[in-house]
XYZ file of C-alpha atoms in Angstrom:
664
model
C 16.760 -42.387 -61.328
C 17.687 -39.180 -59.087
C 17.556 -37.231 -62.070
C 14.082 -38.647 -62.830
C 13.082 -37.722 -59.388
C 14.719 -34.244 -59.047
C 12.875 -33.260 -62.560
C 9.313 -34.440 -61.735
C 8.957 -33.709 -57.992
C 5.160 -34.471 -58.215
C 5.709 -38.159 -59.576
C 5.683 -40.664 -56.541
C 8.704 -42.514 -55.296
C 8.758 -46.042 -57.645
C 10.003 -49.017 -55.532
C 12.238 -51.599 -57.049
C 9.200 -54.082 -57.077
C 7.200 -51.419 -59.038
C 9.841 -51.121 -61.441
C 10.309 -54.602 -62.130
C 6.447 -54.858 -62.665
C 6.631 -52.072 -65.184
C 9.539 -53.747 -66.897
C 7.285 -56.851 -67.491
C 4.217 -55.277 -68.946
C 3.741 -53.467 -72.126
C 4.944 -50.141 -71.320
C 2.835 -48.499 -74.393
C -0.317 -49.788 -73.052
C -0.254 -49.667 -69.336
C 2.733 -47.165 -68.467
C 0.469 -44.198 -69.051
C -2.567 -45.315 -66.976
C -0.538 -46.538 -64.030
C 1.712 -43.145 -64.335
C -1.891 -41.112 -64.449
C -3.176 -42.993 -61.276
C -0.138 -42.578 -59.327
C 0.441 -38.725 -60.175
C -3.163 -37.687 -59.694
C -3.375 -37.421 -56.175
C -0.447 -35.000 -56.043
C -1.749 -32.862 -58.791
C -3.900 -30.628 -56.253
C -0.675 -29.491 -54.982
C -0.083 -27.393 -57.799
C -3.047 -26.897 -60.112
C -6.822 -27.889 -60.527
C -7.611 -31.002 -61.868
C -9.481 -29.504 -64.728
C -5.952 -28.021 -65.876
C -4.691 -29.363 -69.170
C -1.779 -32.136 -68.901
C 1.298 -31.115 -70.269
C 3.862 -33.339 -71.923
C 7.753 -33.938 -70.876
C 9.867 -31.336 -72.413
C 11.539 -33.503 -75.026
C 14.806 -31.117 -74.630
C 15.100 -32.295 -70.860
C 17.770 -34.607 -70.321
C 16.424 -37.567 -68.254
C 18.098 -40.740 -67.294
C 15.480 -43.588 -68.443
C 15.095 -46.913 -67.075
C 15.543 -49.762 -69.185
C 12.364 -50.275 -71.355
C 10.917 -47.188 -69.998
C 10.291 -44.461 -72.895
C 9.539 -41.473 -71.077
C 8.256 -39.658 -73.961
C 5.729 -42.078 -74.792
C 4.613 -42.292 -71.204
C 3.461 -39.061 -71.457
C 4.105 -38.564 -67.763
C 1.937 -35.173 -66.194
C 4.547 -32.731 -65.759
C 3.741 -29.608 -63.524
C 3.783 -26.552 -65.278
C 7.236 -25.090 -65.059
C 5.799 -21.389 -64.693
C 3.471 -22.354 -61.967
C 5.905 -21.154 -58.954
C 6.395 -17.920 -61.067
C 2.747 -17.432 -61.814
C 1.663 -17.840 -58.337
C 4.518 -15.416 -57.150
C 3.391 -12.786 -59.798
C -0.340 -13.184 -58.678
C 0.860 -12.631 -55.067
C 2.689 -9.625 -56.247
C -0.142 -8.250 -58.453
C -2.272 -8.539 -55.477
C -0.045 -6.570 -53.041
C 0.622 -4.000 -55.536
C -3.212 -3.821 -56.227
C -3.683 -3.371 -52.434
C -0.831 -0.729 -52.287
C -2.295 1.414 -55.160
C -5.816 1.201 -53.505
C -4.248 2.395 -50.321
C -2.298 5.169 -52.004
C -5.737 6.414 -53.817
C -7.428 6.443 -50.730
C -4.882 8.478 -48.976
C -4.545 10.921 -51.505
C -8.332 11.095 -51.883
C -8.587 12.069 -47.999
C -5.391 14.654 -48.404
C -6.929 16.059 -51.492
C -10.656 16.227 -49.926
C -9.342 17.848 -46.801
C -7.277 20.286 -48.659
C -9.964 21.404 -50.689
C -12.636 21.593 -47.699
C -9.762 23.637 -45.808
C -9.353 25.928 -48.869
C -13.298 26.843 -49.012
C -13.525 27.153 -45.457
C -10.718 29.684 -45.844
C -12.121 31.560 -48.659
C -15.522 31.836 -46.739
C -14.106 32.999 -43.382
C -10.762 34.732 -43.581
C -11.646 37.447 -45.693
C -14.149 40.257 -45.836
C -15.085 39.328 -49.056
C -15.613 35.734 -47.995
C -17.939 36.671 -45.006
C -19.418 39.106 -47.153
C -20.736 36.513 -49.888
C -21.673 34.198 -46.930
C -24.126 36.947 -45.436
C -25.201 38.012 -48.887
C -26.191 34.405 -49.904
C -27.812 33.761 -46.170
C -29.702 37.239 -46.791
C -30.998 36.066 -50.357
C -32.066 32.656 -49.046
C -33.827 34.012 -45.962
C -35.324 36.871 -48.530
C -36.804 34.095 -50.724
C -38.217 31.992 -47.803
C -40.032 35.046 -46.377
C -41.357 36.255 -49.619
C -42.480 32.582 -50.434
C -43.930 31.850 -46.784
C -45.670 35.322 -46.909
C -47.498 34.655 -50.285
C -48.723 31.323 -49.042
C -50.125 32.866 -45.360
C -51.589 35.419 -47.851
C -53.317 33.073 -50.138
C -54.101 30.019 -47.989
C -55.550 30.162 -44.264
C -54.414 27.088 -42.722
C -53.926 26.515 -38.787
C -51.157 24.277 -39.688
C -49.358 26.465 -42.050
C -49.654 29.250 -39.755
C -48.202 27.262 -37.013
C -45.197 26.205 -39.599
C -44.292 29.848 -40.370
C -44.494 30.656 -36.527
C -41.907 27.883 -36.061
C -39.958 29.310 -38.809
C -39.559 32.654 -37.455
C -39.149 31.380 -34.071
C -35.969 29.239 -35.448
C -34.613 32.114 -37.159
C -34.780 34.407 -34.121
C -32.695 31.659 -32.328
C -30.298 31.201 -35.131
C -28.126 33.914 -36.564
C -25.961 32.584 -39.588
C -23.463 35.420 -39.221
C -23.103 34.784 -35.547
C -22.522 31.086 -36.293
C -19.468 31.916 -38.772
C -17.890 34.605 -36.136
C -18.289 31.963 -33.212
C -16.756 29.488 -35.393
C -13.799 31.675 -36.770
C -13.194 33.105 -33.213
C -13.867 30.040 -31.100
C -11.306 27.814 -33.145
C -8.788 30.435 -32.882
C -9.084 31.380 -29.045
C -9.639 27.749 -28.163
C -6.354 27.132 -30.120
C -4.705 29.471 -28.057
C -6.074 28.134 -24.515
C -4.734 24.407 -25.671
C -1.276 25.953 -26.024
C -1.456 27.513 -22.612
C -2.736 24.268 -21.052
C -0.135 22.458 -22.365
C 2.596 24.520 -20.951
C 1.551 23.241 -17.590
C 1.450 26.309 -15.899
C -1.282 25.861 -13.966
C -0.468 22.341 -12.138
C -0.835 22.615 -8.661
C 2.427 21.210 -6.965
C 1.981 23.091 -3.688
C 1.624 19.871 -1.784
C 3.450 17.349 -4.044
C 6.686 15.342 -3.695
C 9.896 16.380 -4.547
C 9.925 13.956 -7.387
C 6.613 15.243 -8.546
C 7.821 18.638 -8.182
C 10.996 18.139 -10.283
C 9.089 16.279 -12.822
C 6.482 19.086 -13.280
C 9.662 21.683 -13.312
C 11.339 19.948 -16.138
C 8.238 19.432 -18.094
C 7.531 23.325 -17.806
C 11.094 24.110 -18.794
C 10.693 21.952 -22.048
C 7.283 23.060 -22.943
C 8.119 26.726 -22.382
C 10.735 26.170 -24.922
C 8.585 24.284 -27.615
C 5.310 26.485 -27.109
C 7.626 29.457 -26.814
C 8.354 29.323 -30.433
C 4.603 28.852 -31.301
C 4.013 32.094 -28.939
C 6.777 33.722 -31.160
C 5.120 32.741 -34.313
C 1.706 34.067 -33.199
C 3.292 37.376 -31.965
C 5.020 37.524 -35.603
C 1.957 36.786 -37.530
C -0.136 39.150 -35.585
C 2.266 42.005 -35.856
C 2.509 41.451 -39.524
C -1.317 41.700 -39.825
C -1.691 44.693 -37.317
C 0.918 46.625 -39.335
C -0.647 45.746 -42.745
C -4.100 46.741 -41.291
C -3.068 50.202 -40.176
C -1.292 50.712 -43.488
C -4.437 50.157 -45.167
C -6.465 52.442 -43.133
C -4.064 55.209 -43.652
C -3.887 54.516 -47.264
C -7.943 54.995 -47.502
C -7.783 58.069 -45.416
C -5.167 59.346 -47.815
C -7.036 58.824 -50.797
C -9.920 60.478 -48.998
C -7.630 63.657 -48.160
C -6.495 63.671 -52.076
C -10.345 63.374 -53.233
C -11.295 66.466 -50.897
C -8.356 68.701 -51.832
C -8.639 67.971 -55.549
C -12.566 68.717 -55.516
C -11.582 71.832 -53.391
C -9.292 72.912 -56.184
C -11.768 72.415 -58.643
C -14.329 74.187 -57.038
C -12.033 77.220 -56.281
C -11.246 77.373 -59.824
C -14.872 77.189 -61.066
C -15.681 80.229 -58.248
C -12.730 82.145 -59.693
C -14.211 82.128 -63.397
C -17.703 82.794 -61.986
C -16.413 85.884 -60.439
C -15.662 87.388 -63.759
C -18.748 86.264 -65.533
C -22.077 87.769 -66.277
C -23.699 85.161 -64.268
C -22.272 86.545 -60.900
C -24.600 89.376 -61.005
C -27.852 87.130 -61.183
C -29.903 86.706 -58.426
C -31.091 83.112 -56.760
C -32.941 81.956 -53.350
C -30.516 81.613 -50.742
C -31.420 80.846 -47.407
C -34.682 82.389 -47.805
C -33.551 85.379 -49.341
C -33.028 86.677 -53.034
C -28.983 87.042 -53.305
C -26.783 87.916 -55.947
C -24.498 84.888 -57.164
C -21.265 87.052 -56.459
C -22.259 87.622 -52.642
C -22.748 83.786 -52.253
C -19.246 82.789 -53.478
C -17.405 83.589 -50.036
C -19.687 81.473 -48.157
C -18.793 78.560 -50.557
C -15.131 79.320 -50.138
C -15.478 79.129 -46.615
C -17.067 75.687 -46.885
C -13.878 74.419 -48.999
C -12.049 75.808 -46.262
C -14.085 74.080 -43.309
C -13.866 70.340 -45.380
C -10.151 70.698 -45.131
C -9.794 71.742 -41.636
C -12.199 69.398 -40.523
C -10.477 66.452 -42.211
C -7.302 67.587 -40.605
C -8.671 67.885 -37.080
C -9.380 64.034 -36.785
C -8.348 62.346 -40.040
C -4.537 62.755 -40.179
C -2.275 59.712 -40.690
C -0.990 60.344 -36.926
C -4.720 60.473 -35.501
C -5.591 57.567 -37.406
C -2.565 55.512 -35.861
C -3.400 56.598 -32.354
C -6.932 55.395 -32.558
C -5.821 52.127 -34.117
C -3.175 51.344 -31.586
C -5.754 52.318 -28.814
C -8.315 49.690 -30.215
C -5.237 47.152 -30.221
C -4.237 48.067 -26.950
C -7.972 47.708 -25.552
C -7.940 44.207 -27.059
C -4.857 43.191 -25.263
C -5.985 44.492 -21.920
C -9.227 46.435 -21.041
C -10.321 48.290 -17.849
C -10.529 45.154 -15.992
C -7.113 43.777 -17.056
C -8.266 41.246 -19.284
C -7.336 40.292 -22.896
C -10.192 39.645 -25.534
C -8.848 36.317 -26.021
C -9.237 35.451 -22.375
C -12.676 36.890 -22.262
C -14.008 34.968 -25.278
C -12.401 31.765 -24.194
C -13.961 32.022 -20.712
C -17.552 32.454 -22.139
C -16.982 29.728 -24.853
C -15.816 27.233 -22.049
C -18.747 28.324 -19.912
C -21.352 27.731 -22.228
C -20.082 24.436 -23.721
C -19.723 23.154 -20.133
C -23.023 24.493 -19.437
C -24.435 22.802 -22.707
C -25.912 26.055 -23.722
C -25.348 25.427 -27.414
C -28.077 27.564 -28.637
C -26.170 30.384 -27.401
C -23.313 29.505 -29.782
C -25.652 29.824 -32.829
C -26.769 33.302 -31.955
C -24.677 36.576 -31.461
C -21.036 36.661 -31.805
C -19.449 36.047 -28.459
C -16.298 38.435 -29.110
C -18.266 41.269 -31.001
C -20.830 41.112 -27.921
C -17.953 41.590 -25.420
C -16.823 44.873 -27.528
C -20.186 45.776 -28.558
C -20.587 48.921 -26.304
C -17.115 50.382 -26.862
C -17.448 49.792 -30.887
C -20.637 52.019 -30.705
C -19.093 54.508 -28.595
C -15.893 55.022 -30.804
C -18.143 54.675 -34.015
C -19.990 57.393 -32.972
C -17.175 59.609 -32.412
C -15.553 58.942 -35.937
C -19.034 59.173 -37.538
C -19.486 62.568 -35.969
C -16.601 64.120 -37.243
C -17.340 62.613 -40.695
C -20.733 64.125 -40.869
C -19.416 67.517 -40.471
C -17.616 66.963 -43.947
C -20.195 64.750 -45.514
C -23.517 63.390 -44.225
C -26.049 61.505 -46.646
C -29.372 59.374 -46.282
C -27.031 56.381 -46.989
C -24.694 56.774 -44.084
C -27.746 57.501 -41.730
C -29.365 54.278 -42.897
C -26.152 52.569 -42.304
C -25.894 53.909 -38.569
C -29.615 52.799 -38.324
C -29.478 49.517 -39.842
C -28.873 47.364 -36.329
C -31.644 49.561 -34.621
C -34.093 48.465 -36.986
C -33.077 44.844 -37.164
C -33.316 45.074 -33.201
C -36.861 45.639 -33.651
C -37.665 42.187 -34.413
C -36.929 40.975 -30.754
C -39.868 42.980 -29.811
C -42.250 41.245 -32.493
C -44.013 37.818 -31.323
C -43.272 34.932 -33.956
C -46.917 34.874 -34.746
C -47.203 38.325 -35.892
C -46.079 37.156 -39.421
C -47.132 40.225 -41.289
C -45.319 42.664 -39.142
C -42.206 40.400 -39.385
C -42.490 40.376 -43.150
C -42.632 44.291 -43.227
C -39.956 44.442 -41.319
C -38.040 42.121 -43.419
C -39.015 44.462 -46.387
C -37.520 47.479 -44.419
C -34.269 45.952 -44.130
C -33.745 44.701 -47.462
C -34.630 48.393 -48.731
C -32.192 49.802 -46.088
C -29.488 47.054 -47.331
C -30.022 48.557 -50.738
C -30.026 52.186 -50.088
C -27.207 52.305 -47.349
C -24.280 51.849 -50.349
C -26.272 54.756 -52.402
C -24.174 58.178 -52.660
C -27.181 60.477 -53.361
C -25.592 63.231 -55.267
C -28.862 65.693 -55.174
C -31.402 66.671 -52.565
C -34.391 65.222 -55.026
C -33.514 61.540 -55.100
C -32.258 61.804 -51.356
C -35.651 62.936 -50.408
C -37.600 60.429 -52.272
C -35.627 57.531 -50.827
C -36.261 59.177 -47.545
C -40.039 59.415 -47.866
C -39.899 55.437 -49.221
C -38.340 54.215 -46.159
C -40.391 56.365 -43.818
C -43.528 55.502 -45.574
C -42.559 51.682 -44.942
C -41.737 52.329 -41.177
C -45.292 53.613 -40.831
C -46.795 50.635 -42.261
C -44.967 48.526 -39.997
C -46.011 50.506 -36.878
C -49.649 49.893 -38.073
C -49.408 46.320 -38.404
C -47.664 46.263 -34.858
C -50.769 48.063 -33.569
C -52.860 45.707 -35.119
C -50.888 42.836 -33.604
C -50.870 44.506 -30.213
C -52.554 41.541 -28.472
C -49.976 39.262 -29.984
C -46.878 41.371 -29.166
C -47.947 42.634 -25.611
C -45.762 45.109 -24.040
C -43.268 44.749 -26.722
C -45.731 46.830 -29.146
C -44.842 50.173 -27.364
C -41.335 49.787 -27.463
C -41.038 48.653 -30.687
C -43.304 51.509 -32.162
C -41.094 54.128 -29.823
C -37.902 52.537 -31.836
C -39.280 53.202 -34.897
C -40.396 56.639 -34.153
C -36.777 57.363 -33.274
C -35.289 55.713 -36.362
C -37.898 57.817 -38.469
C -36.934 60.829 -36.934
C -33.187 60.401 -37.617
C -34.079 59.896 -41.178
C -36.216 63.086 -41.500
C -34.043 65.422 -39.424
C -30.458 64.578 -41.506
C -27.895 67.519 -41.285
C -26.042 67.539 -44.487
C -22.242 67.913 -44.314
C -20.563 70.796 -46.110
C -19.812 68.621 -49.276
C -23.680 68.022 -49.827
C -24.426 71.842 -48.937
C -21.756 72.842 -51.262
C -23.115 70.511 -54.100
C -26.465 72.141 -53.694
C -25.296 75.498 -54.188
C -23.277 74.958 -56.966
C -25.585 73.425 -58.761
C -27.484 76.495 -58.906
C -24.622 79.117 -59.283
C -22.743 77.355 -61.916
C -23.396 76.830 -65.609
C -24.852 73.099 -65.777
C -22.001 71.997 -68.030
C -19.501 73.077 -65.726
C -21.098 71.725 -62.630
C -21.845 68.112 -64.041
C -18.609 67.785 -65.766
C -16.220 69.505 -63.768
C -17.271 69.660 -60.064
C -20.200 67.081 -59.273
C -17.870 63.931 -60.328
C -15.085 65.206 -57.953
C -17.412 65.959 -55.085
C -18.834 62.363 -55.453
C -15.487 61.013 -55.317
C -14.632 62.589 -52.220
C -17.969 61.571 -50.721
C -17.231 58.014 -51.388
C -13.733 57.991 -50.551
C -14.359 59.567 -47.187
C -17.223 57.100 -46.324
C -15.316 54.154 -47.494
C -12.544 55.107 -45.273
C -14.690 55.854 -42.110
C -16.549 52.751 -42.740
C -13.558 50.865 -42.636
C -12.310 52.277 -39.406
C -15.753 51.909 -37.706
C -16.793 48.154 -38.829
C -13.916 46.393 -40.770
C -10.621 47.484 -39.012
C -12.314 47.097 -35.518
C -13.848 43.609 -36.516
C -10.509 42.645 -38.085
C -8.287 43.819 -34.945
C -11.188 41.889 -32.788
C -10.387 38.582 -35.308
C -6.669 39.187 -34.926
C -6.506 39.510 -31.278
C -8.287 36.410 -30.850
C -5.731 34.563 -32.934
C -6.671 34.667 -36.531
C -3.598 35.559 -37.758
C -1.677 32.464 -36.759
C -4.516 30.190 -37.624
C -4.644 31.869 -41.310
C -0.862 31.266 -41.868
C -1.371 27.470 -40.469
C -4.020 27.076 -42.904
C -1.309 27.574 -45.602
C 1.250 25.385 -44.032
C -1.255 22.764 -43.584
C -2.424 22.853 -47.074
C 1.136 22.421 -48.387
C 1.884 19.416 -45.950
C -1.491 17.899 -47.241
C -0.621 18.488 -50.953
C 2.813 17.196 -50.346
C 1.249 13.785 -48.999
C -1.359 13.853 -51.863
C 1.491 13.969 -54.719
C 3.532 11.278 -52.731
C 0.736 8.906 -53.450
C 0.895 9.004 -57.015
C 2.145 6.196 -59.182
C 5.647 7.427 -60.225
C 7.367 10.536 -60.584
C 5.968 11.525 -64.153
C 2.497 11.145 -62.668
C 3.646 13.197 -59.483
C 4.642 16.071 -61.652
C 1.179 15.778 -63.504
C -0.934 16.182 -60.287
C 1.386 18.615 -58.943
C 0.934 20.687 -61.730
C -2.942 20.425 -62.512
C -4.140 19.948 -58.786
C -1.296 21.131 -56.340
C -0.545 24.529 -57.857
C -3.835 25.783 -58.426
C -5.062 24.982 -54.808
C -1.588 26.588 -53.472
C -2.171 29.671 -55.598
C -5.705 29.982 -54.419
C -4.884 29.503 -50.764
C -1.991 32.015 -50.893
C -3.895 34.471 -52.684
C -6.571 34.217 -49.916
C -4.079 34.587 -47.376
C -2.506 37.653 -49.086
C -6.005 38.947 -49.363
C -6.688 38.673 -45.643
C -3.705 40.423 -44.742
C -3.935 43.424 -46.999
C -7.855 43.589 -45.813
C -8.837 43.432 -49.664
C -12.623 43.853 -49.129
C -16.145 42.870 -50.624
C -16.271 40.331 -53.488
C -13.062 41.540 -54.462
C -11.087 38.929 -52.579
C -12.886 36.438 -53.709
C -12.785 37.061 -57.177
C -9.087 37.607 -56.806
C -8.558 34.404 -54.901
C -10.451 32.189 -57.346
C -9.508 34.043 -60.457
C -5.894 33.267 -59.515
C -6.589 29.901 -59.006
C -8.426 29.199 -62.516
C -5.613 31.064 -64.326
C -3.196 28.860 -62.654
C -5.113 25.867 -63.768
C -5.327 26.984 -67.070
C -1.679 27.684 -67.443
C -0.519 24.487 -65.516
C -2.829 22.231 -67.194
C -0.611 23.584 -70.714
C 2.338 22.816 -68.766
C 1.446 19.359 -67.905
C 0.488 18.509 -71.409
C 3.866 19.872 -72.916
C 5.702 17.985 -70.169
C 3.983 14.605 -70.869
C 4.432 15.124 -74.464
C 7.956 15.605 -74.301
C 8.185 12.348 -72.211
C 6.380 10.472 -74.576
C 3.184 9.990 -72.230
C -0.203 9.982 -73.044
C -1.270 13.676 -71.940
C -4.882 12.436 -71.347
C -4.332 9.586 -69.139
C -6.433 9.017 -65.969
C -3.915 9.436 -63.029
C -4.013 6.576 -60.204
C -5.242 9.141 -57.927
C -8.081 11.714 -57.754
C -7.336 15.134 -59.047
C -8.969 18.499 -58.918
C -10.732 17.825 -62.293
C -12.870 15.031 -60.275
C -14.568 17.535 -58.294
C -14.835 20.186 -60.885
C -15.825 18.310 -64.187
C -19.120 17.228 -62.717
C -20.146 20.916 -62.110
C -18.602 22.093 -65.536
C -20.531 19.622 -67.277
C -23.895 20.865 -65.836
C -23.021 24.519 -66.527
C -22.217 23.402 -70.171
C -25.503 21.498 -70.585
C -27.438 24.546 -69.032
C -25.784 26.813 -71.405
C -25.838 24.837 -74.600
C -28.201 26.047 -77.075
C -30.961 23.890 -78.580
C -29.860 22.865 -82.143
C -32.710 23.453 -85.034
C -33.228 20.046 -86.345
């Protein structure tokens, strides 16, 4: 009986009275009904009542009662796999929950990594900032054009008010200032947090001995911990500063080589000219008819002055001195304060004072050094102009002055603001132009000056709207126009104008002109780097950008480690590491390299993104080889999100746009 009870745990205990009763009845006709009636109440303990009834396993050894046929009784047996199935279901639910949690952790890690990567691409390098600036400029230009067309074609008080509000909002919001404040703000505030955590400013003057001892212990520990961060900060800053100085020296070295080479080419051409019949021809020179051979000494003197003026201000030692002087100024100005301290103070004051609009306008750090930046840039520009000075250089110098005129024009003078935007657009296009001849330079000069005159007329027409600002705006535009009309060419441009007349056209066009243009571009690029890019980079470095740039790479590595750890198994970890982890890391690493080396323009963006896509292409191939070698499906969807989940939707849209319609 015990065997029976042990084997069928859902069968109720049978008393001796019940056994005797069952022995006296027809088991085949009555036992099944009695058994089912007795078993039914316990059935719910294991499975639904609607579950099919299972017969007793015939192979089970059971000690039967006299006159009691277990097989014929068809007693309900609980499913032998019931407990195993329930346990399996519980484990499956737990497994699914774990997979979902892992997938969520992976998605967050990957999402943050990609966001940090994108933010770094558009913030850490000149290329990223340049693309951001161009994009904002393009959007503004399109909006301005559209609004002006509406203003001209639809006279509506509501429309005029909407346009005025747009110009008012734009005057208060500077996207480039927002980017600069975001970058510099996070850096100086991070340094501020580190200094605060050191506990040096804790007041213990009137504290008890226990508090003094506790603070002293904390400060000693904090000094050691955050001392490591300070050493890291100093090391990364030093790397950026050294690389920046080396890059600037390299640009000036290339400019010197270009000037030397062009000088040699000119002297060679003049030597050949002296012995040619053309030397006795006469041309108009300084208002007189002069033989060409008598002009040659003047040209030779110009080549000498080009070299001497370069060596007087642009030698490697002098460049390093100016570079070091900037770095010293940022570390401690005439008031003994570092740029980090001053920028941090202004940030905190504006945040505490809830002056958030001011954080959306001009760059705080750049505003603190603006006067010094203008003064030192003027010295560099003055020395450069002796060697080379074109309309492009003068437009670059006056661009900010033109932009500042906007502050003197009221928001409801829509026509004047539109004309000003058109002038700025022309300046941005022409300031990068290397004018190789006087004619093209004068034509561009005439175009800009005529648009300035149109703007002046518009401002006069809207004088009632602009009030006292009208006179100030017109005076500023007159000064700008005068500087454009009175450009004093450098020796390079003077040489080009004369050489075009005295040399054979083929000699000048093929041998001389290309070399002189290269020297112009090389010198302008080096000086522009020193006046603007290098100063901005040193400003950011001294606010703490170097440390945070490296921290971005470290943070990305950690996040990608967390991301790959969430994959289902080792094979999947290898796959997501190859197809997602390495491409992102190569992009971040290349971008960091570009930031350190001050790779300028769109080159840094193309370089970083190009490296990422090439790495992605190679790693996708490696992943396919790896999975095939393991007998795995190389097209199987991973259990976690991948970079493809972010790329493919856009890739499909582009493919659909580029797809040519099929002829039926």
